[in-house]
């Protein structure tokens, strides 16, 4: 259990002395400006912590002040959770820092995985481990064309995909990290202890704050851009506009499970709708809850029908949960009206756009006018990819989250335009009977070997 026996509250003496600004005035010379010399914050531990744990804080207050300052502000420090409680390495840990061992004889592990956090937060870690976030590497390796056909290389992956999705963290023979895989805080990072994910994707170290994760910026670092512009969509929505106008005055810090619409805040954030406990809907660390559609897929389906990672949820139950969130601030009619329109937008995308375009593409493959050896090496393959992966998602997400500019101008409008482009190339290939040009794709040298952790099946 936690050691709550502390004798005095740790105090940080903030002696921000406004330094005297001196001017060395000399008749002959120009005036020189002497920079101020503010006193730095000092950290004192006046608590019952072990000698080893105390040493971490004392030495790191010099070595890496930012880390100790964040920790000192955190709920963890308040509850007497020390550096050692998270970083102490177990005997079997692969990731013991060798260089650290040379100057400090306590074995520490630089990675603090969800398994480490689960010692004290078992519920959050268990929910998280079931989520698409935690399992994303397995999901994307099951079907993603960039990875499975090696269409991008390792530097493109480590600075792009893996930054958001996570890397498989590898140690080198000399006990240091393989720099291709570390540092990394992607949502589905595979840790040396086998656990999946990184809790600091949303709760950055060393504050590990619940308020940070409740703000949309915590999600927007990954949920942005042409293919999943949720943060842009949010900013455009009335909810986002209210957040920007008034969010500074809201209470972000209320205790878990007690963050209340109408009391602590008056417009929802990503967290309110997808994760926080609201109006009888329990807090969750599994973001597939509350979803009725798998609207990022080429053809929109139910989450339980998503083959690479079928959810165990029933879409009707999840839709009710999401509606209950809305009902904290809206009427039933308003809420039902929104979802009625959203479901019709999904149908419109599936039937009017995706299915007919897919039919043309399938025909071209069948007639060998498109080459199916590799994905994404012909112009039309790129057009079809952007059709569902960019414009098609924007139309659906814009309709889901109240952003008319994304639903129409960045969505259905561009789908029309791209449809015509696909049709133009289709007509041309059918008319000439000449197969489409296959390009030599630059940088298409990535490994196609699936990571070891998923090889069993
Ligand atoms: C005598 C000073 C000193 C003490 C005591 C000390 N550290 Fe460090 N620590 C450092 C320095 C210097 C570095 C950066 C160089 C390195 O990685 O060895 C560092 C690095 C680290 C890292 C990052 C390692 C990496 O590979 O990225 C962690 C985590 C860490 N310390 C945690 C701790 C913990 C936990 C304790 C207490 C058990 C502790 N330190 C005690 C000086 C110290
Ligand atoms: C609640 C758990 C927790 C506590 C308490 C904690 N850390 Fe960490 N620390 C982490 C996590 C998580 C990371 C990021 C590594 C990762 O992604 O697994 C980290 C990273 C670090 C790093 C490497 C960061 C970098 O940018 O190079 C250092 C150094 C470090 N911690 C030192 C400390 C020190 C010193 C303390 C105490 C003042 C401390 N930690 C307390 C969880 C913790
Ligand atoms: C040794 C036990 C322990 C470990 C290990 C631990 N925590 Fe905590 N954590 C606590 C306690 C105790 C609290 C305070 C609960 C409270 O104030 O209600 C807390 C609070 C939190 C909060 C809420 C902070 C807030 O602003 O209200 C978050 C988020 C959190 N921890 C994340 C983590 C993460 C992520 C890890 C792993 C990197 C971790 N914790 C590791 C014990 C621990
Ligand atoms: C900026 C962060 C970011 C980068 C970079 C990124 N992704 Fe993603 N990816 C996401 C997010 C966020 C989603 C979830 C989209 C949604 O649900 O709207 C996603 C979804 C996916 C999916 C769909 C998963 C599903 O459940 O259907 C695949 C596959 C995928 N990404 C693969 C990749 C690959 C491969 C790369 C690199 C070539 C990459 N991503 C680069 C953030 C990123
Ligand atoms: C995708 C972003 C995200 C990730 C990753 C994440 N959290 Fe959270 N976490 C949140 C949000 C949002 C809340 C706020 C819920 C609320 O409003 O109470 C939260 C709240 C918490 C709390 C406060 C208690 C509660 O349930 O509200 C703890 C403790 C916590 N998280 C621990 C963890 C741990 C441990 C991990 C890793 C296993 C983790 N989180 C990973 C977003 C995340
Ligand atoms: C570090 C990057 C990152 C952060 C931060 C992040 N996500 Fe994600 N998110 C992803 C990726 C990657 C996926 C796609 C996972 C997959 O399907 O393989 C995803 C998928 C999702 C999904 C779709 C789940 C499904 O079943 O299709 C939702 C909803 C979601 N995230 C919500 C959030 C919320 C809310 C936050 C902030 C509290 C957040 N995410 C923070 C990267 C991130
Ligand atoms: C007002 C509530 C609300 C807010 C705020 C909100 N969302 Fe959503 N989100 C929804 C609804 C409703 C859906 C569609 C649910 C369904 O499947 O029926 C959705 C869908 C999604 C999806 C698509 C999942 C999939 O694969 O189909 C992702 C990803 C997502 N939201 C992430 C976010 C992020 C990130 C933010 C903040 C930047 C955010 N949401 C803000 C309500 C909200
Ligand atoms: C915390 C309270 C809160 C929650 C929860 C909430 N909303 Fe809202 N919503 C508002 C407020 C406030 C407005 C602004 C009303 C106005 O225009 O005066 C608003 C506006 C809207 C609008 C109007 C958008 C426009 O541009 O005219 C729609 C549609 C909407 N919400 C749908 C939803 C749906 C659907 C959900 C649940 C997925 C939801 N809201 C959840 C508070 C909330």
mmCIF file of C-alpha atoms and ligand atoms in Angstrom, residues 52-60 63-64 67 82-88 97-101 103-104 106-112 177 182 206, ligand 1:
data_model
loop_
_atom_site.group_PDB
_atom_site.id
_atom_site.type_symbol
_atom_site.label_atom_id
_atom_site.label_comp_id
_atom_site.label_asym_id
_atom_site.label_seq_id
_atom_site.Cartn_x
_atom_site.Cartn_y
_atom_site.Cartn_z
ATOM 1 C CA UNK A 52 17.307 5.906 -1.819
ATOM 2 C CA UNK A 53 14.201 7.808 -2.872
ATOM 3 C CA UNK A 54 15.523 10.973 -1.278
ATOM 4 C CA UNK A 55 18.756 10.715 -3.252
ATOM 5 C CA UNK A 56 16.915 10.648 -6.557
ATOM 6 C CA UNK A 57 15.189 13.905 -5.761
ATOM 7 C CA UNK A 58 18.218 15.675 -4.394
ATOM 8 C CA UNK A 59 20.528 14.805 -7.246
ATOM 9 C CA UNK A 60 17.905 15.320 -9.961
ATOM 10 C CA UNK A 63 20.608 17.368 -12.921
ATOM 11 C CA UNK A 64 17.137 17.865 -14.378
ATOM 12 C CA UNK A 67 11.472 16.895 -13.974
ATOM 13 C CA UNK A 82 8.447 9.067 -5.176
ATOM 14 C CA UNK A 83 10.668 8.641 -8.208
ATOM 15 C CA UNK A 84 11.578 5.205 -6.990
ATOM 16 C CA UNK A 85 7.944 4.057 -6.774
ATOM 17 C CA UNK A 86 7.773 4.349 -10.546
ATOM 18 C CA UNK A 87 11.340 3.904 -11.758
ATOM 19 C CA UNK A 88 12.656 1.116 -9.570
ATOM 20 C CA UNK A 97 19.854 1.838 -17.223
ATOM 21 C CA UNK A 98 23.500 0.765 -17.279
ATOM 22 C CA UNK A 99 24.970 4.259 -17.352
ATOM 23 C CA UNK A 100 22.866 5.187 -14.346
ATOM 24 C CA UNK A 101 24.031 2.198 -12.374
ATOM 25 C CA UNK A 103 26.781 6.679 -10.609
ATOM 26 C CA UNK A 104 23.862 5.490 -8.514
ATOM 27 C CA UNK A 106 19.980 1.643 -7.262
ATOM 28 C CA UNK A 107 18.840 -0.169 -10.421
ATOM 29 C CA UNK A 108 16.406 2.064 -12.273
ATOM 30 C CA UNK A 109 14.377 1.617 -15.378
ATOM 31 C CA UNK A 110 13.856 4.663 -17.621
ATOM 32 C CA UNK A 111 10.600 3.183 -18.983
ATOM 33 C CA UNK A 112 7.578 3.381 -16.734
ATOM 34 C CA UNK A 177 18.010 1.759 -26.313
ATOM 35 C CA UNK A 182 13.282 5.238 -28.448
ATOM 36 C CA UNK A 206 5.895 14.287 -14.529
HETATM 37 C C1 LIG B 1 24.123 11.335 -8.071
HETATM 38 C C2 LIG B 1 23.145 11.850 -8.963
HETATM 39 C C3 LIG B 1 21.957 10.987 -9.307
HETATM 40 C C4 LIG B 1 21.194 10.207 -8.468
HETATM 41 C C5 LIG B 1 21.382 9.953 -6.976
HETATM 42 C C6 LIG B 1 20.140 9.679 -9.287
HETATM 43 N N1 LIG B 1 20.275 10.081 -10.574
HETATM 44 FE FE1 LIG B 1 19.061 9.618 -12.133
HETATM 45 N N2 LIG B 1 20.321 10.502 -13.420
HETATM 46 C C7 LIG B 1 21.391 11.236 -13.081
HETATM 47 C C8 LIG B 1 22.041 11.709 -14.290
HETATM 48 C C9 LIG B 1 23.314 12.555 -14.343
HETATM 49 C C10 LIG B 1 21.287 11.232 -15.385
HETATM 50 C C11 LIG B 1 21.531 11.431 -16.891
HETATM 51 C C12 LIG B 1 22.648 10.531 -17.408
HETATM 52 C C13 LIG B 1 22.301 9.095 -17.348
HETATM 53 O O1 LIG B 1 21.329 8.665 -17.999
HETATM 54 O O2 LIG B 1 23.001 8.360 -16.651
HETATM 55 C C14 LIG B 1 20.201 10.489 -14.808
HETATM 56 C C15 LIG B 1 19.234 9.860 -15.556
HETATM 57 C C16 LIG B 1 18.110 9.280 -15.013
HETATM 58 C C17 LIG B 1 17.029 8.696 -15.770
HETATM 59 C C18 LIG B 1 16.952 8.606 -17.296
HETATM 60 C C19 LIG B 1 17.811 7.448 -17.759
HETATM 61 C C20 LIG B 1 17.743 7.224 -19.253
HETATM 62 O O3 LIG B 1 18.429 6.279 -19.695
HETATM 63 O O4 LIG B 1 17.039 7.930 -19.972
HETATM 64 C C21 LIG B 1 16.114 8.273 -14.859
HETATM 65 C C22 LIG B 1 14.778 7.600 -15.167
HETATM 66 C C23 LIG B 1 16.623 8.549 -13.552
HETATM 67 N N3 LIG B 1 17.828 9.142 -13.669
HETATM 68 C C24 LIG B 1 15.958 8.246 -12.376
HETATM 69 C C25 LIG B 1 16.565 8.227 -11.136
HETATM 70 C C26 LIG B 1 15.991 7.625 -9.953
HETATM 71 C C27 LIG B 1 14.643 6.960 -9.880
HETATM 72 C C28 LIG B 1 16.896 7.805 -8.948
HETATM 73 C C29 LIG B 1 16.794 7.333 -7.524
HETATM 74 C C30 LIG B 1 16.864 5.894 -7.367
HETATM 75 C C31 LIG B 1 18.034 8.524 -9.493
HETATM 76 N N4 LIG B 1 17.796 8.767 -10.826
HETATM 77 C C32 LIG B 1 19.121 8.871 -8.782
HETATM 78 C C33 LIG B 1 21.839 11.492 -11.798
HETATM 79 C C34 LIG B 1 21.365 10.884 -10.645
#
